[in-house]
Coordinates of C-alpha atoms in Angstrom, one line a residue:
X1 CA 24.5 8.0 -31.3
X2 CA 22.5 8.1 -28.3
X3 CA 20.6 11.4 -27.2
X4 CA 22.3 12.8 -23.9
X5 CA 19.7 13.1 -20.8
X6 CA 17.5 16.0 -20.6
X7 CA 19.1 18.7 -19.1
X8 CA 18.1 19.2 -15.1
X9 CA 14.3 21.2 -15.0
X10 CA 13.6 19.9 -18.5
X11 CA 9.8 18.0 -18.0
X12 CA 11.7 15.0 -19.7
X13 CA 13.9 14.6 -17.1
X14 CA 11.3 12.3 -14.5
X15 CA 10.4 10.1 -17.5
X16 CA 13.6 9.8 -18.8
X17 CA 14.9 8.7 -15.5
X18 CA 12.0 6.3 -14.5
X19 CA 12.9 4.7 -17.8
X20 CA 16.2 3.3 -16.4
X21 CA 16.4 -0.2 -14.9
X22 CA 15.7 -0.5 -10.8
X23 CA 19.4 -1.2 -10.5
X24 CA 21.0 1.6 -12.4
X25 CA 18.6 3.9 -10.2
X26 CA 19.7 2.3 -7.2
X27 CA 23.4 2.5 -8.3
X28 CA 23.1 6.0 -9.4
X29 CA 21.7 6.9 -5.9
X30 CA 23.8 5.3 -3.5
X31 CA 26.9 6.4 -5.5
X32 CA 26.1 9.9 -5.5
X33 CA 25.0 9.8 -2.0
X34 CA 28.6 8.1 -0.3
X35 CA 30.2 10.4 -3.1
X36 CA 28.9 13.6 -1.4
X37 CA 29.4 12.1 2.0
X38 CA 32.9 10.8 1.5
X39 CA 33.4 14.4 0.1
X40 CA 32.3 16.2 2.8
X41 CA 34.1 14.3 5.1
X42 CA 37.3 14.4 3.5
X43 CA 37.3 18.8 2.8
X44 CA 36.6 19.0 6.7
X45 CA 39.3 15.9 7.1
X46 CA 41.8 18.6 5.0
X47 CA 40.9 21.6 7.5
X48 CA 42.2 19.5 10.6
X49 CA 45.5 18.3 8.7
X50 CA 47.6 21.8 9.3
X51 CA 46.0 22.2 13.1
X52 CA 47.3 18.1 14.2
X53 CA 50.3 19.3 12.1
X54 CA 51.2 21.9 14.4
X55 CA 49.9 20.3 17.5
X56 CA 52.7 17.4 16.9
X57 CA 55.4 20.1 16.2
X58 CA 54.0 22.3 19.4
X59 CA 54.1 18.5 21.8
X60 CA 58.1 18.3 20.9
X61 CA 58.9 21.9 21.4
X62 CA 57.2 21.8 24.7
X63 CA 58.9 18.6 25.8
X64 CA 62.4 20.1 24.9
X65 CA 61.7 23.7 26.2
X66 CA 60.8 21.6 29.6
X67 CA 63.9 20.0 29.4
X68 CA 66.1 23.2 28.9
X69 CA 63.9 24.7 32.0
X70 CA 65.0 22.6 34.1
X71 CA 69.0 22.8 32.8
X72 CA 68.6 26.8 33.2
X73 CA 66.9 26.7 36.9
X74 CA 70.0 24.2 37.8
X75 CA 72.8 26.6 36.6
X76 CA 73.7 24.4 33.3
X77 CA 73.7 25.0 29.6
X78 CA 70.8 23.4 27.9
X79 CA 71.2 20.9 25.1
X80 CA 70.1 20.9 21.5
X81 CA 67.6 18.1 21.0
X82 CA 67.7 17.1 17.3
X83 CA 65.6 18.7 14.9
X84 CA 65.1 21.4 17.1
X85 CA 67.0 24.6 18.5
X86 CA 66.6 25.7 22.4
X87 CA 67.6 29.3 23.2
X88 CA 68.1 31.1 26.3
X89 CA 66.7 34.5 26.1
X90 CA 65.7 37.4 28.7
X91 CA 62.5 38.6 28.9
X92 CA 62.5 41.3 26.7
X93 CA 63.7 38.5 24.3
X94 CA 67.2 39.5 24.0
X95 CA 69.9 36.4 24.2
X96 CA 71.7 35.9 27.0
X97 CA 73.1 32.4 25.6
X98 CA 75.6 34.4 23.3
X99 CA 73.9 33.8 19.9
X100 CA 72.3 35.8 17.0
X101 CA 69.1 38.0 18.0
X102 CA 66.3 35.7 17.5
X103 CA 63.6 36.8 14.7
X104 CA 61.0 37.2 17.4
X105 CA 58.8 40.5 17.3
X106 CA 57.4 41.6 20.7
X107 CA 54.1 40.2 20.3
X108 CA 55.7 37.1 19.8
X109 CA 57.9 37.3 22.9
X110 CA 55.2 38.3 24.8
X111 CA 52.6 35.1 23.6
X112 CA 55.6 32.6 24.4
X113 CA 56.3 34.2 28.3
X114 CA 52.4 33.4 28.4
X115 CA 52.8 29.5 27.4
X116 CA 51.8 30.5 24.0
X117 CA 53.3 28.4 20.9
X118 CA 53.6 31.4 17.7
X119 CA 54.4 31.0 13.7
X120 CA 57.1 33.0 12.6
X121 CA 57.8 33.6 8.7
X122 CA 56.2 31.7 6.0
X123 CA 55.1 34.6 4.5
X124 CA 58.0 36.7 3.0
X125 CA 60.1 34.1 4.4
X126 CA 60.7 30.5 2.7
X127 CA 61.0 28.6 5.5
X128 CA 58.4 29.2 8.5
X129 CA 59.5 27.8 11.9
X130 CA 57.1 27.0 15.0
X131 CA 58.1 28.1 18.3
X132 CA 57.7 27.4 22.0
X133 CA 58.6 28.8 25.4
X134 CA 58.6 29.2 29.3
X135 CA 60.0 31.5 31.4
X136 CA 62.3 30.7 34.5
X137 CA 64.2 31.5 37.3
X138 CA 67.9 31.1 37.0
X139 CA 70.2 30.4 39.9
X140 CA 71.1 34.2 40.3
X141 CA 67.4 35.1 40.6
X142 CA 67.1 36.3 37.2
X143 CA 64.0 35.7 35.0
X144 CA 64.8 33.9 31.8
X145 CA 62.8 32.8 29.1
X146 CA 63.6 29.5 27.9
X147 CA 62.6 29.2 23.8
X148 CA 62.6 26.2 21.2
X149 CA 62.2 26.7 17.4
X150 CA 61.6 23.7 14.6
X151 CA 61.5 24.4 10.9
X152 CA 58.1 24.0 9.3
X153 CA 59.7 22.8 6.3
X154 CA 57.2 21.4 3.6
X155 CA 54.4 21.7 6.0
X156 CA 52.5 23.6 3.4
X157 CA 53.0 20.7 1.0
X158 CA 51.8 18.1 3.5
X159 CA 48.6 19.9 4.1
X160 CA 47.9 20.1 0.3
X161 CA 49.0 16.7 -0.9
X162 CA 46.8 15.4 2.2
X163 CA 43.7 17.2 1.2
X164 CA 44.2 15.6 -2.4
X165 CA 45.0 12.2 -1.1
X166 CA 41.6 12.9 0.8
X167 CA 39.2 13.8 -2.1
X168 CA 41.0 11.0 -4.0
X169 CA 40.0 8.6 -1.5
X170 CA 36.8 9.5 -1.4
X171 CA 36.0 9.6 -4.6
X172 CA 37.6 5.9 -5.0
X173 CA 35.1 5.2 -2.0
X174 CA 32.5 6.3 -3.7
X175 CA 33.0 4.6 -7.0
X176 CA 34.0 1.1 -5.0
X177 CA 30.4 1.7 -3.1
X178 CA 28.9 2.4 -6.6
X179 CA 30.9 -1.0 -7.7
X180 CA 29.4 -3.0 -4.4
X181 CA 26.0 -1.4 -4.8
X182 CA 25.8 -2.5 -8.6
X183 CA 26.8 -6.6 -7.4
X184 CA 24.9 -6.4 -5.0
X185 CA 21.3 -5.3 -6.2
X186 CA 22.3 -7.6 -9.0
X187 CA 22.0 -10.6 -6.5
X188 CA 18.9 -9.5 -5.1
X189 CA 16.7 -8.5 -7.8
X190 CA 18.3 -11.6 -9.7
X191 CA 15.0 -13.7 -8.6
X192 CA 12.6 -10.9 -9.8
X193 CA 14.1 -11.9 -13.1
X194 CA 13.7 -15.2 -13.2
X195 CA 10.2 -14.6 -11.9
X196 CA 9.5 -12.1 -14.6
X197 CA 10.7 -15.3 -17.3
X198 CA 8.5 -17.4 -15.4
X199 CA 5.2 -15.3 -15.3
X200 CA 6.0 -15.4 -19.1
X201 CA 6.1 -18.8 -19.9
X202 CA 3.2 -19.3 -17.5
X203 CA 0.5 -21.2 -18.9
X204 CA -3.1 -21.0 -18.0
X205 CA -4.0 -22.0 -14.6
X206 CA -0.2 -22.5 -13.6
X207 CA 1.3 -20.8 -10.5
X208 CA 4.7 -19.2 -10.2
X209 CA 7.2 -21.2 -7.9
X210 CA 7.9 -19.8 -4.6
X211 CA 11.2 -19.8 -3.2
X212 CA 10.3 -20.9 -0.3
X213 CA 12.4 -17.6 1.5
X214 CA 10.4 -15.4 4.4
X215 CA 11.5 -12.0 2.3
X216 CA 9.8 -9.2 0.1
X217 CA 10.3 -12.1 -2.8
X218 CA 8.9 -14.9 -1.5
X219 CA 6.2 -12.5 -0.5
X220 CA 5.5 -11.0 -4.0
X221 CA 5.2 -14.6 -5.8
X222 CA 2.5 -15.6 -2.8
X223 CA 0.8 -12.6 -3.9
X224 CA 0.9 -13.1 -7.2
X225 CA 0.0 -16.6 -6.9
X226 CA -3.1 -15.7 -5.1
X227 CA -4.3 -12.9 -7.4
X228 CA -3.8 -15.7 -10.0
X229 CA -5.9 -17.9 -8.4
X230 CA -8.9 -14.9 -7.8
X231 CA -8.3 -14.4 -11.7
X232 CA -9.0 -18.2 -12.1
X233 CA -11.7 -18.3 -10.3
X234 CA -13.4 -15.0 -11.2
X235 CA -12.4 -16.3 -14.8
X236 CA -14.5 -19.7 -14.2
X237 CA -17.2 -18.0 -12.6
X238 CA -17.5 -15.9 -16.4
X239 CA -17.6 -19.0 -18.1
X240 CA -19.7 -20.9 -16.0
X241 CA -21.9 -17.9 -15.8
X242 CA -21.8 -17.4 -19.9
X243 CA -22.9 -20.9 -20.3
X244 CA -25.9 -20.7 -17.7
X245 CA -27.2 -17.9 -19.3
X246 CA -26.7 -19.3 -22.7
X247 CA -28.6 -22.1 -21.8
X248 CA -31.3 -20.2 -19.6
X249 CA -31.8 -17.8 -23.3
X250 CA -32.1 -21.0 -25.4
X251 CA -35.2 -22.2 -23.8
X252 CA -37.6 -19.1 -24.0
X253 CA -36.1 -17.6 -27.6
X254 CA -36.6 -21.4 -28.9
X255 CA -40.3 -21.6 -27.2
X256 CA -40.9 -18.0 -28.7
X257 CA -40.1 -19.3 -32.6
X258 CA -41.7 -22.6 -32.2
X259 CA -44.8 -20.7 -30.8
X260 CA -44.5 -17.5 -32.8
X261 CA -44.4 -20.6 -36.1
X262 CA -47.6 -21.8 -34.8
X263 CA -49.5 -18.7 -34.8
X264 CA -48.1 -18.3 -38.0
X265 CA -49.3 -21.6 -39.9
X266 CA -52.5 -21.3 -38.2
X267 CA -56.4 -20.9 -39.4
X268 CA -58.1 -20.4 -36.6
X269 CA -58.1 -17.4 -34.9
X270 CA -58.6 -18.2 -31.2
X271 CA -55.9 -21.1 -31.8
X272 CA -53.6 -17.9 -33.0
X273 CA -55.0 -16.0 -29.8
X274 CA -53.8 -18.5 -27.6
X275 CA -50.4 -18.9 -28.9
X276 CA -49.6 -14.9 -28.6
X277 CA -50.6 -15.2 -25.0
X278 CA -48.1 -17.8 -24.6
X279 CA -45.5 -15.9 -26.4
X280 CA -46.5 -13.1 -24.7
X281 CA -45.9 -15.3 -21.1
X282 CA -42.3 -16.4 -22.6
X283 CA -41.3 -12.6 -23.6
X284 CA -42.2 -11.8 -20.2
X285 CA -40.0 -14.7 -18.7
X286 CA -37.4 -13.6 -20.8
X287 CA -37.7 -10.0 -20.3
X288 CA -37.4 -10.8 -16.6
X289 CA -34.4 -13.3 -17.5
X290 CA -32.5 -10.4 -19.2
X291 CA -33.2 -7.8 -15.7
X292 CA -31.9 -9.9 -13.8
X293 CA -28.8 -11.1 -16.0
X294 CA -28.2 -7.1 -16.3
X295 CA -28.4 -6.2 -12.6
X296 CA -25.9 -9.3 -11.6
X297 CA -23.7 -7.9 -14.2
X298 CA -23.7 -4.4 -12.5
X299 CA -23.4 -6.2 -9.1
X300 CA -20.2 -7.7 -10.7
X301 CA -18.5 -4.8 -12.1
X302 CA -18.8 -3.3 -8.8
X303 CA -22.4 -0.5 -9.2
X304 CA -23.5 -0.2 -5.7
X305 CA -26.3 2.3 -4.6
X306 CA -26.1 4.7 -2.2
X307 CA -27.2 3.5 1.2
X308 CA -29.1 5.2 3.1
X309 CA -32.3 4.2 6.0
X310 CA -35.4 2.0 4.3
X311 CA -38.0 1.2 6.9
X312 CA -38.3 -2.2 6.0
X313 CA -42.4 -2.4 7.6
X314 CA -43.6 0.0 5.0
X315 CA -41.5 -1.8 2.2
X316 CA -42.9 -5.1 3.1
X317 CA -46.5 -3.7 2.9
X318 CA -45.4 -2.3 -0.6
X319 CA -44.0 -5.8 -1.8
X320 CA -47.0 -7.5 -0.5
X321 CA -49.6 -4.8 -2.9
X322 CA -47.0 -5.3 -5.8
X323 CA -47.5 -8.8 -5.3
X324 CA -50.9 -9.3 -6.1
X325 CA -51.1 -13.1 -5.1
X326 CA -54.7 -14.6 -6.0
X327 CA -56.1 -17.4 -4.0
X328 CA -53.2 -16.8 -1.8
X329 CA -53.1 -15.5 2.2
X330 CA -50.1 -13.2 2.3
X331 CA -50.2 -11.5 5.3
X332 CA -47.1 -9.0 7.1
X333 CA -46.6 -9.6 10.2
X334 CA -44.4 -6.5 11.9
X335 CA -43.4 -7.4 15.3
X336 CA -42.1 -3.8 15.8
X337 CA -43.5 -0.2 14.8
X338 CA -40.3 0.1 12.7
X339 CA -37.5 -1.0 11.8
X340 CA -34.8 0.7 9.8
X341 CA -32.3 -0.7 7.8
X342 CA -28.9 0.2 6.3
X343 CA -29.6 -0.4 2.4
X344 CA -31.1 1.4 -0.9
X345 CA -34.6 1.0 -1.5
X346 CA -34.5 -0.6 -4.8
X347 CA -32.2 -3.0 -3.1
X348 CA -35.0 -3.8 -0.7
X349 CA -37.7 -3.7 -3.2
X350 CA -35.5 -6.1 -5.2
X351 CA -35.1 -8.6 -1.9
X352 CA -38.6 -8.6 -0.9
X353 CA -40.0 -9.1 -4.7
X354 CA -38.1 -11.8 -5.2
X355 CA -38.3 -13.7 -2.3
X356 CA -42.7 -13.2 -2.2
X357 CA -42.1 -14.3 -6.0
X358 CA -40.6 -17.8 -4.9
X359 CA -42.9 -18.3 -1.6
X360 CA -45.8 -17.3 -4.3
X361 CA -44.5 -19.9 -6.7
X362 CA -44.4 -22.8 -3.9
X363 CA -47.0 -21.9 -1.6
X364 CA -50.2 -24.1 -1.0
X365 CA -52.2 -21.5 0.8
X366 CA -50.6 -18.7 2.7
X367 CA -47.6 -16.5 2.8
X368 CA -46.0 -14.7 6.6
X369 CA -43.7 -11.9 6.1
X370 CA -42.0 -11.2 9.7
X371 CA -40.4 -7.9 10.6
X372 CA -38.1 -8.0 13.5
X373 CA -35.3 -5.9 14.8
X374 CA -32.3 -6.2 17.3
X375 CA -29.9 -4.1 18.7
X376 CA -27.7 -4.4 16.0
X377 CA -29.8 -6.0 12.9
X378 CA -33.2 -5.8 11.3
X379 CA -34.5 -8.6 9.8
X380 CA -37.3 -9.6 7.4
X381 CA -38.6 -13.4 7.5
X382 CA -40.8 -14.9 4.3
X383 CA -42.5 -18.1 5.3
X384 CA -44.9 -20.5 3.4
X385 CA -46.1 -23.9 3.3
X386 CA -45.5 -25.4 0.4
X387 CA -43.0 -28.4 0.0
X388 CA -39.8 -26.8 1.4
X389 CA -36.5 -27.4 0.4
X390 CA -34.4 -30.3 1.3
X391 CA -31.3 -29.7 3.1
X392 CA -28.7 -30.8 0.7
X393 CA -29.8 -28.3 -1.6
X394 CA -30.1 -25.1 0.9
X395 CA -26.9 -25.0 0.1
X396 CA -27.0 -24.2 -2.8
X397 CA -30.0 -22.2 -3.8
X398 CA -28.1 -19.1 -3.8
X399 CA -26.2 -20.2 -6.9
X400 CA -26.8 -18.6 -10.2
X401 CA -29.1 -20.6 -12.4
X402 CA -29.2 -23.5 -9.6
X403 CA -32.4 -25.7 -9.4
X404 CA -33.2 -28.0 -7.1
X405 CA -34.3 -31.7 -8.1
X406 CA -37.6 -31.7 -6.1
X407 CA -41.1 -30.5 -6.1
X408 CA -40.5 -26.8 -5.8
X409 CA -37.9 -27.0 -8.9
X410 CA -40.3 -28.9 -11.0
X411 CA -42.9 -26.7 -10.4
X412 CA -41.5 -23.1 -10.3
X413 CA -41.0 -22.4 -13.5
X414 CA -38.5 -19.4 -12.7
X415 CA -35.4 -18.3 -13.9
X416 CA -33.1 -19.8 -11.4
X417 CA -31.6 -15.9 -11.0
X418 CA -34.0 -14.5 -7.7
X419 CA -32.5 -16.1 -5.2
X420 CA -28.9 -15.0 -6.6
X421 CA -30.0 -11.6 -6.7
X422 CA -31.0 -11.7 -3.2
X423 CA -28.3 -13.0 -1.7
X424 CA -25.8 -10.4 -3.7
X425 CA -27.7 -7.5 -2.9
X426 CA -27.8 -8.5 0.9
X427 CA -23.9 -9.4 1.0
X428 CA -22.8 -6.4 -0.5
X429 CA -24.2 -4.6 2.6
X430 CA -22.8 -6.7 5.1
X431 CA -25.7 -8.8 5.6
X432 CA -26.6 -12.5 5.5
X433 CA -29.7 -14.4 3.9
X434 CA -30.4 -17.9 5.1
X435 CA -32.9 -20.6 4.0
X436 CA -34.7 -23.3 6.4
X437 CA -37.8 -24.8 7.5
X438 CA -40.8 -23.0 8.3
X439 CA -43.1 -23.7 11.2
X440 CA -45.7 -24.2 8.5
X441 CA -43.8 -26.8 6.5
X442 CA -42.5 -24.8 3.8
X443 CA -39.6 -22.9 3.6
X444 CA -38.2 -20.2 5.5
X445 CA -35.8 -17.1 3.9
X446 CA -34.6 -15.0 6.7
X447 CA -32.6 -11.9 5.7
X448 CA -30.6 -9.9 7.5
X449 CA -29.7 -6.2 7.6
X450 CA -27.8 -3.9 9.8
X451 CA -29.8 -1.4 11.8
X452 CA -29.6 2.3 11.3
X453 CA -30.3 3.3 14.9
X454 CA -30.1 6.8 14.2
X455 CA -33.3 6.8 12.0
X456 CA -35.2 5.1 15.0
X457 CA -34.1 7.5 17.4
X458 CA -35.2 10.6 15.1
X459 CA -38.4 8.5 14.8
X460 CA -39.2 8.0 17.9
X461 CA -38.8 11.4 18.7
X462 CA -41.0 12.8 16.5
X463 CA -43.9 10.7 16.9
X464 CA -43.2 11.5 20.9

């Protein structure tokens, strides 16, 4: 046996009700809601069926007590209309047609001479009866009051089998909504099924099928189908990305051994010296390999620093003493006093380090770092005059791991991850990085930040 529901209050109740299909919730809902409607519609429906009762009765009395009017201010005896009883009384409500004293009280006769229709009986009495009148002017010049009664008979029972017939009404409306409701969420929540069998027997790298409709369904399977297809792709991207690194690891661990081997089997001591220099070298390479592998991973997951304003002059000068480039002419060249940019400083320091690091690598004599600023952006320009990099592969130099086929490749010995770093840390702050020729015949990195202009302003004031 099943458990009935929690009781209404009990904490179980939410879950225990979210745990019911979509359509049952709908159902539920819309039944209950036409159920209390229909309801309330049909117990107000039941106060209005004695008053339009009555008004029908009080419309026929009024048309035969016109008709008798007329008869008594023309000297005739009125007729009896059928169903209903006319009587000619005076106005203290005595009859003056010869028949029995009326069961009229004198508030009675006194609401019918004022065009009043009055319930008699249907208390103490079985039958109550619904009365009309008018008062006239008979031939002689006497005032008479001209009366019609009708039985109410079964009036009561009409009233209360209408009220039933009411409530039972609506509460076949509501279950025939409930029935409806039921069919039709069925229909419509019939291709969420199917697309719930299809996302299950999708295989890898399928797409759902789209039903081609312009509704909330076809909508949903576009959806999904795109945030497949970013799962793909972010799914490639960890793959291609796990290789590359594999591969990039291989190189240094395997020079490390093979060295590390030499040292090992060797006699001579300055042949040993020289191989833990160059193992030192590689576990520097690697150590550097592994930074950067790490902060791409945080970039991935989503870590970003706090920005706030870096005066990108000052950091330049920094990167340019942290560079320490012998036989090299690295020189900053700020355009303007200041410039502040939008970013975190290790951000900056991470940008400018790497891109001295690859102009070091592939200069022949000199290195220009340009400051300049805009309205809107700030901007930091690394030029040298080394071989430069041909344009099919500016293209791509911002790839992870990418190296291009030429002279700088061949001679860089780097890890192929600086130039990815860069250009993630500048995108996720809304900038750019680019990569052309210099004026010198090198290369040219230009990167691009946006400018805090409220840091300039305070500057400017102070030094003012």
């Amino acid at each position: 046996m099943t458990s009935p529901p929690p009781r209404t209050g009990d904490p179980r109740r939410r879950r225990w009700w979210r745990g019911r299909s979509l359509r049952l919730r709908i159902t539920v809902v819309a039944t209950v809601v036409a159920a209390a409607v229909l309801l309330v519609l049909a117990l107000f429906a039941g106060r209005f069926v004695g008053p339009w009762l009555r008004a029908g009765v009080d419309a026929d009395l009024r048309t035969a007590v016109a008709t008798a009017a007329r008869a008594v201010e023309s000297g005739t005896t009125p007729s009896t209309s059928d169903g209903l009883r006319v009587r000619v009384l005076d106005t203290a409500g005595d009859p003056v047609d010869g028949g029995a004293p009326p069961t009229l009280g004198d508030e009675h006769v006194g609401d019918l001479k004022a065009g009043l229709a009055v319930t008699v009986g249907g208390r103490d009495s079985a039958v109550p009866t619904r009365w009309a009148g008018s008062v006239v002017t008979a031939p002689d010049g006497a005032q008479r009051l001209v009366v019609a009664e009708a039985p109410l008979a079964g009036a009561a029972a009409v009233i209360a089998d209408g009220g039933r017939l009411l409530v039972g009404l609506a509460v076949a409306g509501a279950v025939l909504v409930g029935a409806a409701t039921w069919v039709v969420t069925g229909a419509a929540l019939r291709p969420v099924g199917r697309m719930r069998r299809s996302v299950r027997a999708l295989p890898s790298g399928g797409r759902l099928p789209e039903p081609g409709s312009a509704d909330e369904i076809g909508a949903l399977a576009a959806e999904f189908n795109g945030l497949l297809a970013r799962y793909d792709e972010v799914g490639e991207r960890l793959r291609r990305f796990t290789g590359d690194a594999a591969h990039e690891l291989r190189s240094p661990v395997a020079s490390i051994r093979v060295q590390a081997e030499v040292g090992v089997a060797a006699s001579d001591g300055d042949l040993a010296q020289e191989t833990l220099a160059d193992v030192l070298v590689e576990t520097e390479r690697l150590s550097t390999l592994l930074d950067g592998l790490l902060t791409l991973a945080r970039a991935d997951a989503g870590e970003v620093p706090v920005a706030e304003p870096v005066e990108l002059v000052t950091e330049a000068r920094a990167a340019v003493e942290r560079l320490g480039a012998d036989g090299l002419d690295v020189r900053v060249s700020a355009l303007v006093p200041s410039a502040w940019a939008l970013a975190a400083p290790s951000e900056v320091e991470l940008v400018l380090d790497n891109l001295l690091r690859n102009a070091c690598r592939h200069a022949a004599s000199g290195i220009v770092v340009s400051v300049l600023a805009t309205r809107a952006w700030v901007r930091v320009v690394v030029d040298d005059d080394g071989p430069g990099i041909d344009p099919e592969h500016r293209g791509h130099v911002f790839d992870r791991f990418y190296r291009a086929s030429d002279d700088r490749a061949r001679s860089s010995g780097g890890t192929g991850l600086g130039l990815a770093l860069v250009a993630e840390a500048v995108r996720r702050r809304g900038g750019r990085v680019v990569v052309g020729e210099s004026p010198d015949g090198g290369a040219r990195f230009e990167v691009s930040w946006r400018r805090h202009t409220t840091a300039d302003r305070e500057e400017r004031t102070w030094t003012g």
